[in-house]
Amino acid sequence: MRTMKSVCIYGYGGPEVLVYEDAPRPHPDAGEVLVQVHAAGINPVDWKIREGHLKEMLHHTFPLVLGWDVSGVVESLGTGITRLKVGDEVFSRPDIARDGAYAEFVVIKESELALKPKSIDHIHAAALPLAGLTAWQTLFEAGGLSAGQRVLIHAAAGGVGHIAVQLAKWKGAHVIGTAAERNHEFLRKLGVDQVIDYDTERFEEVVQPVDIVLDTMGGETQERSWKVLKPGGILVSIASPPKAETAAAHGVRQAFVFTQPNAVQLDAIAKLTDDEKLKVIVETVLPLSDATRGQELSQRGHGRGKIVLRVV
Ligand SMILES: NC(=O)c1ccc[n+]([C@@H]2O[C@H](COP(=O)([O-])OP(=O)(O)OC[C@H]3O[C@@H](n4cnc5c(N)ncnc54)[C@H](OP(=O)(O)O)[C@@H]3O)[C@@H](O)[C@H]2O)c1
């Protein structure tokens, strides 16, 4: 049996349940591709799954390999693969219901894979799919963002936020972003038109009405966001499902997005990257064996851009 290094869990719990070990190398079935992982992005959903927060929704079995952001090289093909060939450099946010990419190899459906942007390395490409698809699906699909509209992005310096800022600017929107003081210059360089310090300012008191709020925080931030929307505007959350009654009471709309794999959107994100319209920022790179530290950093919730595990 051929083995690989991987980081998996045998049950839900704290960072101590992460195990770095040898595991059987998976095989691709029909419509699937075996990818040699070069780098795997870390996202908050990784530690949320590790802690069991999504267990009602996702019926995982153990051992479970974590990590659903990946860049690598096609190693072998299952039957029926038409779009990809061995040796292609690919990136993906694969199906979160299956084993992930904190490993030397991962099996991914062909429909969830796109060719990686040529202009960036695997470390940066692994940081892009989940945040890129989330920003795309919230702003463009759920929010219907168009040129000239105003959008408030909470946690604009985070993994999702810093990509959302750039996609919204590319679309021609006026972008307002919240962050702690240490990230203000970073946000201005990304093109944010109005930077709000969430420690010292109440955004609802300083923001002129907006068409879209991208809510990455939930809770009190979501509650306070209703009043900054224009009549008919939309609050799109990725943190907690907004209440339809509350939206109706404010004369606005609401949506909750759970990001889905999408190779066509990844192609568009790769093109924007290669055209230098979009730049993913990686703050921390760690070896695969340090996944525990990576998750602890992510869980602190104050990163700038992304955290990535180097596998090759
Ligand atoms: N539904 C979905 O499909 C989906 C998809 C992706 C992400 N998510 C969720 O969305 C959230 C954000 O994800 P992420 O990957 O962007 O996380 P992240 O990279 O960990 O983002 C953390 C950011 O939050 C900022 N922040 C912390 N407290 C804040 C506050 N009170 N107000 C404004 N900003 C604050 C931090 O900025 P400072 O350093 O400036 O404090 C930091 O930049 C997570 O809960 C994640 O699970 C959901």
CSV table of C-alpha atoms and ligand atoms in Angstrom, one decimal:
chain,number,residue,atom,x,y,z
A,1,MET,CA,0.0,0.0,0.0
A,2,ARG,CA,1.3,3.4,-0.9
A,3,THR,CA,1.2,5.9,1.9
A,4,MET,CA,1.3,9.7,2.3
A,5,LYS,CA,1.8,12.2,5.1
A,6,SER,CA,-1.5,13.8,6.2
A,7,VAL,CA,-3.1,15.7,9.0
A,8,CYS,CA,-6.4,14.2,10.2
A,9,ILE,CA,-8.8,14.0,13.1
A,10,TYR,CA,-10.3,10.8,14.7
A,11,GLY,CA,-13.0,12.8,16.6
A,12,TYR,CA,-14.1,16.4,17.3
A,13,GLY,CA,-12.2,18.5,19.7
A,14,GLY,CA,-9.5,21.2,20.3
A,15,PRO,CA,-6.2,21.6,18.3
A,16,GLU,CA,-4.8,18.6,20.2
A,17,VAL,CA,-7.0,16.2,18.1
A,18,LEU,CA,-5.0,17.0,14.9
A,19,VAL,CA,-2.8,14.1,14.1
A,20,TYR,CA,0.2,14.3,11.6
A,21,GLU,CA,0.7,10.7,10.4
A,22,ASP,CA,1.1,8.3,7.5
A,23,ALA,CA,-2.2,7.4,5.8
A,24,PRO,CA,-3.1,5.4,2.7
A,25,ARG,CA,-2.8,7.4,-0.5
A,26,PRO,CA,-6.3,7.8,-2.0
A,27,HIS,CA,-7.4,6.6,-5.5
A,28,PRO,CA,-9.5,8.6,-8.0
A,29,ASP,CA,-12.8,7.0,-9.1
A,30,ALA,CA,-14.7,7.9,-12.3
A,31,GLY,CA,-14.8,11.7,-12.8
A,32,GLU,CA,-12.1,12.3,-10.2
A,33,VAL,CA,-8.5,13.3,-10.2
A,34,LEU,CA,-5.6,12.5,-7.9
A,35,VAL,CA,-3.8,15.8,-7.1
A,36,GLN,CA,-0.3,16.0,-5.6
A,37,VAL,CA,-0.8,18.8,-3.1
A,38,HIS,CA,1.9,21.5,-3.2
A,39,ALA,CA,0.1,23.8,-0.7
A,40,ALA,CA,-3.1,23.8,1.3
A,41,GLY,CA,-4.8,27.0,2.6
A,42,ILE,CA,-6.1,27.2,6.1
A,43,ASN,CA,-9.6,28.6,6.7
A,44,PRO,CA,-11.8,29.1,9.7
A,45,VAL,CA,-14.1,26.4,8.5
A,46,ASP,CA,-11.2,23.9,9.1
A,47,TRP,CA,-11.2,24.4,12.9
A,48,LYS,CA,-15.0,24.9,13.0
A,49,ILE,CA,-15.3,21.4,11.5
A,50,ARG,CA,-12.6,20.1,13.8
A,51,GLU,CA,-14.6,21.4,16.8
A,52,GLY,CA,-17.8,19.7,15.5
A,53,HIS,CA,-19.8,22.9,14.7
A,54,LEU,CA,-20.9,21.7,11.3
A,55,LYS,CA,-21.6,18.0,12.3
A,56,GLU,CA,-25.4,18.4,11.8
A,57,MET,CA,-24.9,19.6,8.3
A,58,LEU,CA,-21.9,17.5,7.1
A,59,HIS,CA,-21.8,13.8,7.8
A,60,HIS,CA,-18.1,13.2,8.0
A,61,THR,CA,-16.5,9.9,8.9
A,62,PHE,CA,-13.2,9.5,10.8
A,63,PRO,CA,-10.3,9.6,10.2
A,64,LEU,CA,-11.0,12.9,8.4
A,65,VAL,CA,-8.4,14.8,6.6
A,66,LEU,CA,-9.0,18.6,7.0
A,67,GLY,CA,-8.4,21.5,4.6
A,68,TRP,CA,-10.4,22.5,1.6
A,69,ASP,CA,-8.2,25.0,-0.2
A,70,VAL,CA,-5.5,23.5,-2.5
A,71,SER,CA,-3.0,24.0,-5.2
A,72,GLY,CA,-1.0,21.2,-6.8
A,73,VAL,CA,-0.3,19.0,-9.8
A,74,VAL,CA,-2.5,16.4,-11.4
A,75,GLU,CA,-0.9,13.0,-10.5
A,76,SER,CA,-3.3,10.6,-12.1
A,77,LEU,CA,-6.8,10.4,-13.6
A,78,GLY,CA,-9.9,8.4,-12.9
A,79,THR,CA,-12.0,7.3,-15.9
A,80,GLY,CA,-13.9,9.8,-17.9
A,81,ILE,CA,-11.7,12.8,-17.4
A,82,THR,CA,-11.8,15.1,-20.4
A,83,ARG,CA,-10.6,18.5,-19.3
A,84,LEU,CA,-7.4,17.8,-17.4
A,85,LYS,CA,-4.2,15.8,-17.9
A,86,VAL,CA,-1.4,14.4,-15.8
A,87,GLY,CA,1.0,17.3,-15.0
A,88,ASP,CA,-1.5,20.1,-15.1
A,89,GLU,CA,-1.1,22.7,-12.3
A,90,VAL,CA,-4.5,23.1,-10.7
A,91,PHE,CA,-6.3,24.7,-7.8
A,92,SER,CA,-9.6,24.1,-6.1
A,93,ARG,CA,-11.9,24.5,-3.2
A,94,PRO,CA,-13.1,20.9,-3.2
A,95,ASP,CA,-16.2,19.3,-1.7
A,96,ILE,CA,-16.1,20.0,2.0
A,97,ALA,CA,-18.1,16.8,2.8
A,98,ARG,CA,-15.0,14.7,1.8
A,99,ASP,CA,-11.4,14.3,2.9
A,100,GLY,CA,-9.5,17.6,2.4
A,101,ALA,CA,-6.0,18.7,1.4
A,102,TYR,CA,-3.8,18.8,4.6
A,103,ALA,CA,-2.0,15.9,2.9
A,104,GLU,CA,0.5,15.0,0.2
A,105,PHE,CA,-2.4,13.8,-2.1
A,106,VAL,CA,-6.1,14.5,-2.4
A,107,VAL,CA,-8.8,13.2,-4.7
A,108,ILE,CA,-11.0,15.9,-6.2
A,109,LYS,CA,-13.8,15.8,-8.7
A,110,GLU,CA,-12.8,17.2,-12.1
A,111,SER,CA,-15.8,19.6,-12.0
A,112,GLU,CA,-14.2,21.3,-8.9
A,113,LEU,CA,-10.8,21.9,-10.4
A,114,ALA,CA,-9.4,24.7,-12.5
A,115,LEU,CA,-6.0,25.5,-13.9
A,116,LYS,CA,-4.1,27.5,-11.3
A,117,PRO,CA,-3.1,31.1,-12.2
A,118,LYS,CA,0.2,31.0,-14.0
A,119,SER,CA,1.6,34.2,-12.5
A,120,ILE,CA,1.6,33.0,-8.8
A,121,ASP,CA,3.2,30.1,-7.0
A,122,HIS,CA,1.3,27.2,-5.3
A,123,ILE,CA,1.5,28.8,-1.9
A,124,HIS,CA,-0.5,31.8,-3.2
A,125,ALA,CA,-2.7,29.7,-5.4
A,126,ALA,CA,-3.7,27.6,-2.4
A,127,ALA,CA,-4.8,30.7,-0.6
A,128,LEU,CA,-7.2,31.8,-3.3
A,129,PRO,CA,-10.0,29.3,-4.1
A,130,LEU,CA,-12.2,29.4,-0.9
A,131,ALA,CA,-11.8,33.1,-0.2
A,132,GLY,CA,-12.1,33.9,-3.9
A,133,LEU,CA,-15.3,31.8,-4.5
A,134,THR,CA,-16.8,33.2,-1.3
A,135,ALA,CA,-16.2,36.8,-2.3
A,136,TRP,CA,-17.5,36.1,-5.8
A,137,GLN,CA,-20.7,34.2,-4.7
A,138,THR,CA,-21.6,36.8,-2.0
A,139,LEU,CA,-20.9,40.0,-4.0
A,140,PHE,CA,-21.9,38.9,-7.5
A,141,GLU,CA,-24.4,36.0,-7.2
A,142,ALA,CA,-26.2,36.8,-3.9
A,143,GLY,CA,-25.6,40.6,-3.9
A,144,GLY,CA,-25.8,41.3,-7.6
A,145,LEU,CA,-23.1,44.0,-7.2
A,146,SER,CA,-22.9,46.4,-10.1
A,147,ALA,CA,-20.7,49.4,-11.0
A,148,GLY,CA,-21.3,52.6,-8.9
A,149,GLN,CA,-22.9,50.7,-6.0
A,150,ARG,CA,-21.8,51.1,-2.4
A,151,VAL,CA,-20.7,48.1,-0.4
A,152,LEU,CA,-19.7,47.7,3.2
A,153,ILE,CA,-17.3,44.8,3.8
A,154,HIS,CA,-16.8,43.8,7.5
A,155,ALA,CA,-13.3,42.3,8.4
A,156,ALA,CA,-12.0,43.7,5.1
A,157,ALA,CA,-8.4,42.7,5.9
A,158,GLY,CA,-9.2,39.0,6.5
A,159,GLY,CA,-9.0,36.1,4.1
A,160,VAL,CA,-12.4,36.7,2.5
A,161,GLY,CA,-12.4,40.4,3.1
A,162,HIS,CA,-9.2,41.4,1.3
A,163,ILE,CA,-10.3,39.5,-1.8
A,164,ALA,CA,-13.9,40.9,-1.6
A,165,VAL,CA,-12.4,44.4,-1.5
A,166,GLN,CA,-10.5,43.8,-4.7
A,167,LEU,CA,-13.4,42.1,-6.6
A,168,ALA,CA,-15.8,45.0,-5.6
A,169,LYS,CA,-13.3,47.6,-6.8
A,170,TRP,CA,-12.8,45.7,-10.0
A,171,LYS,CA,-16.6,45.8,-10.5
A,172,GLY,CA,-16.5,49.6,-10.0
A,173,ALA,CA,-18.1,49.8,-6.6
A,174,HIS,CA,-17.4,52.3,-3.8
A,175,VAL,CA,-15.9,50.2,-1.0
A,176,ILE,CA,-16.1,50.8,2.7
A,177,GLY,CA,-14.1,48.4,4.9
A,178,THR,CA,-13.8,47.8,8.7
A,179,ALA,CA,-10.5,46.7,10.3
A,180,ALA,CA,-8.4,47.3,13.4
A,181,GLU,CA,-5.9,50.2,13.1
A,182,ARG,CA,-2.9,48.0,12.2
A,183,ASN,CA,-4.7,47.1,8.9
A,184,HIS,CA,-5.8,50.6,7.8
A,185,GLU,CA,-2.8,51.3,5.5
A,186,PHE,CA,-3.1,47.8,4.1
A,187,LEU,CA,-6.8,48.4,3.2
A,188,ARG,CA,-6.0,51.8,1.6
A,189,LYS,CA,-3.4,50.2,-0.6
A,190,LEU,CA,-6.0,47.6,-1.6
A,191,GLY,CA,-8.2,50.4,-2.8
A,192,VAL,CA,-10.8,50.8,0.1
A,193,ASP,CA,-12.4,54.2,-0.3
A,194,GLN,CA,-13.5,54.5,3.4
A,195,VAL,CA,-11.6,52.7,6.2
A,196,ILE,CA,-13.5,52.3,9.5
A,197,ASP,CA,-11.7,51.5,12.7
A,198,TYR,CA,-14.1,49.0,14.4
A,199,ASP,CA,-12.4,49.6,17.8
A,200,THR,CA,-13.0,53.4,17.9
A,201,GLU,CA,-15.9,54.1,15.5
A,202,ARG,CA,-19.4,52.8,15.3
A,203,PHE,CA,-19.7,52.0,11.6
A,204,GLU,CA,-23.5,52.7,11.6
A,205,GLU,CA,-22.8,56.3,12.7
A,206,VAL,CA,-20.2,57.1,10.0
A,207,VAL,CA,-21.3,55.1,6.9
A,208,GLN,CA,-23.6,56.7,4.3
A,209,PRO,CA,-26.3,54.2,3.1
A,210,VAL,CA,-25.0,51.2,1.1
A,211,ASP,CA,-26.5,48.8,-1.4
A,212,ILE,CA,-24.7,45.7,0.0
A,213,VAL,CA,-23.3,44.7,3.4
A,214,LEU,CA,-21.0,41.7,3.3
A,215,ASP,CA,-21.3,40.3,6.9
A,216,THR,CA,-18.3,38.2,7.8
A,217,MET,CA,-18.9,38.5,11.6
A,218,GLY,CA,-22.6,37.8,12.5
A,219,GLY,CA,-23.8,38.6,16.0
A,220,GLU,CA,-23.8,42.2,17.0
A,221,THR,CA,-22.1,43.3,13.8
A,222,GLN,CA,-24.9,41.8,11.8
A,223,GLU,CA,-27.6,43.4,14.0
A,224,ARG,CA,-26.0,46.9,13.7
A,225,SER,CA,-25.7,46.5,9.9
A,226,TRP,CA,-29.4,46.6,9.0
A,227,LYS,CA,-29.6,50.3,9.5
A,228,VAL,CA,-26.8,51.2,7.1
A,229,LEU,CA,-28.6,49.6,4.1
A,230,LYS,CA,-30.5,51.7,1.5
A,231,PRO,CA,-34.2,50.7,1.1
A,232,GLY,CA,-34.1,47.5,-1.0
A,233,GLY,CA,-30.5,46.9,-0.3
A,234,ILE,CA,-29.2,43.5,0.8
A,235,LEU,CA,-27.3,42.1,3.7
A,236,VAL,CA,-25.3,39.0,2.6
A,237,SER,CA,-23.9,37.0,5.5
A,238,ILE,CA,-21.3,34.1,5.5
A,239,ALA,CA,-21.3,34.1,9.3
A,240,SER,CA,-24.8,33.4,10.5
A,241,PRO,CA,-28.2,33.2,8.6
A,242,PRO,CA,-29.9,36.6,8.9
A,243,LYS,CA,-33.6,36.7,9.8
A,244,ALA,CA,-36.0,37.3,7.0
A,245,GLU,CA,-38.4,39.1,9.4
A,246,THR,CA,-35.7,41.5,10.5
A,247,ALA,CA,-34.8,42.3,6.9
A,248,ALA,CA,-38.5,42.9,6.0
A,249,ALA,CA,-38.9,45.2,9.0
A,250,HIS,CA,-36.0,47.3,7.7
A,251,GLY,CA,-37.3,47.3,4.1
A,252,VAL,CA,-34.2,45.4,2.9
A,253,ARG,CA,-33.3,41.9,1.7
A,254,GLN,CA,-31.0,39.2,3.2
A,255,ALA,CA,-29.1,36.2,2.1
A,256,PHE,CA,-26.9,33.6,3.6
A,257,VAL,CA,-24.1,32.0,1.5
A,258,PHE,CA,-22.4,28.7,2.1
A,259,THR,CA,-19.7,28.7,-0.5
A,260,GLN,CA,-19.9,26.0,-3.2
A,261,PRO,CA,-17.1,24.6,-5.5
A,262,ASN,CA,-17.2,26.2,-8.9
A,263,ALA,CA,-14.6,25.6,-11.6
A,264,VAL,CA,-16.0,28.3,-13.9
A,265,GLN,CA,-15.7,31.0,-11.3
A,266,LEU,CA,-12.2,29.7,-10.4
A,267,ASP,CA,-11.2,30.2,-14.1
A,268,ALA,CA,-12.4,33.8,-13.8
A,269,ILE,CA,-10.5,34.3,-10.6
A,270,ALA,CA,-7.4,32.9,-12.1
A,271,LYS,CA,-7.7,35.2,-15.1
A,272,LEU,CA,-8.2,38.3,-12.8
A,273,THR,CA,-5.0,37.2,-11.0
A,274,ASP,CA,-3.0,36.7,-14.1
A,275,ASP,CA,-4.3,40.1,-15.4
A,276,GLU,CA,-3.0,41.7,-12.1
A,277,LYS,CA,-6.5,42.8,-11.1
A,278,LEU,CA,-6.5,40.5,-8.0
A,279,LYS,CA,-3.7,39.8,-5.6
A,280,VAL,CA,-4.0,37.3,-2.8
A,281,ILE,CA,-2.0,38.1,0.3
A,282,VAL,CA,-0.4,35.3,2.3
A,283,GLU,CA,0.7,36.4,5.8
A,284,THR,CA,1.9,33.1,7.2
A,285,VAL,CA,3.4,30.0,5.6
A,286,LEU,CA,4.0,26.8,7.7
A,287,PRO,CA,5.0,23.2,7.0
A,288,LEU,CA,2.2,20.6,6.8
A,289,SER,CA,3.5,19.2,10.1
A,290,ASP,CA,2.6,22.6,11.7
A,291,ALA,CA,-1.1,22.5,10.9
A,292,THR,CA,-2.0,22.8,14.6
A,293,ARG,CA,-0.2,26.1,14.8
A,294,GLY,CA,-1.8,27.3,11.6
A,295,GLN,CA,-5.3,26.5,13.0
A,296,GLU,CA,-4.5,28.2,16.3
A,297,LEU,CA,-3.5,31.3,14.5
A,298,SER,CA,-6.6,31.2,12.3
A,299,GLN,CA,-8.7,30.8,15.4
A,300,ARG,CA,-7.4,34.0,16.9
A,301,GLY,CA,-9.3,35.8,14.2
A,302,HIS,CA,-6.9,38.7,13.6
A,303,GLY,CA,-4.9,37.7,10.6
A,304,ARG,CA,-4.2,39.8,7.5
A,305,GLY,CA,-4.9,37.8,4.3
A,306,LYS,CA,-4.2,34.1,4.5
A,307,ILE,CA,-2.4,31.3,6.3
A,308,VAL,CA,-1.0,28.4,4.0
A,309,LEU,CA,0.6,25.0,4.7
A,310,ARG,CA,3.6,24.2,2.4
A,311,VAL,CA,3.4,20.5,1.5
A,312,VAL,CA,6.1,20.2,-1.3
B,1,LIG,N1,-20.4,30.6,4.8
B,1,LIG,C1,-19.3,30.4,4.1
B,1,LIG,O1,-19.3,29.6,3.1
B,1,LIG,C2,-18.0,31.0,4.6
B,1,LIG,C3,-16.9,31.1,3.7
B,1,LIG,C4,-15.7,31.7,4.1
B,1,LIG,C5,-15.6,32.2,5.4
B,1,LIG,N2,-16.7,32.1,6.2
B,1,LIG,C6,-16.7,32.6,7.6
B,1,LIG,O2,-16.4,34.0,7.5
B,1,LIG,C7,-15.6,34.5,8.6
B,1,LIG,C8,-14.4,35.2,8.0
B,1,LIG,O3,-13.6,34.3,7.3
B,1,LIG,P1,-12.1,34.7,6.9
B,1,LIG,O4,-11.5,33.6,6.2
B,1,LIG,O5,-12.1,36.0,6.2
B,1,LIG,O6,-11.5,34.9,8.4
B,1,LIG,P2,-10.1,35.5,8.8
B,1,LIG,O7,-9.2,35.5,7.7
B,1,LIG,O8,-9.7,34.8,10.0
B,1,LIG,O9,-10.5,37.0,9.1
B,1,LIG,C9,-10.2,37.5,10.3
B,1,LIG,C10,-10.4,39.1,10.1
B,1,LIG,O10,-11.4,39.5,11.0
B,1,LIG,C11,-11.1,40.8,11.4
B,1,LIG,N3,-11.9,41.1,12.6
B,1,LIG,C12,-11.9,40.5,13.8
B,1,LIG,N4,-12.8,41.1,14.6
B,1,LIG,C13,-13.5,42.1,13.8
B,1,LIG,C14,-14.5,43.0,14.1
B,1,LIG,N5,-15.2,43.0,15.3
B,1,LIG,N6,-14.9,43.8,13.1
B,1,LIG,C15,-14.4,43.7,11.9
B,1,LIG,N7,-13.3,42.9,11.6
B,1,LIG,C16,-12.9,42.1,12.6
B,1,LIG,C17,-9.7,40.8,11.6
B,1,LIG,O11,-9.2,42.0,11.3
B,1,LIG,P3,-8.2,42.8,12.4
B,1,LIG,O12,-6.9,42.1,12.4
B,1,LIG,O13,-8.2,44.1,11.7
B,1,LIG,O14,-8.9,42.8,13.7
B,1,LIG,C18,-9.1,39.8,10.6
B,1,LIG,O15,-8.6,40.4,9.5
B,1,LIG,C19,-15.3,33.2,9.4
B,1,LIG,O16,-16.2,33.1,10.4
B,1,LIG,C20,-15.5,32.1,8.4
B,1,LIG,O17,-15.8,30.9,9.0
B,1,LIG,C21,-17.9,31.5,5.9
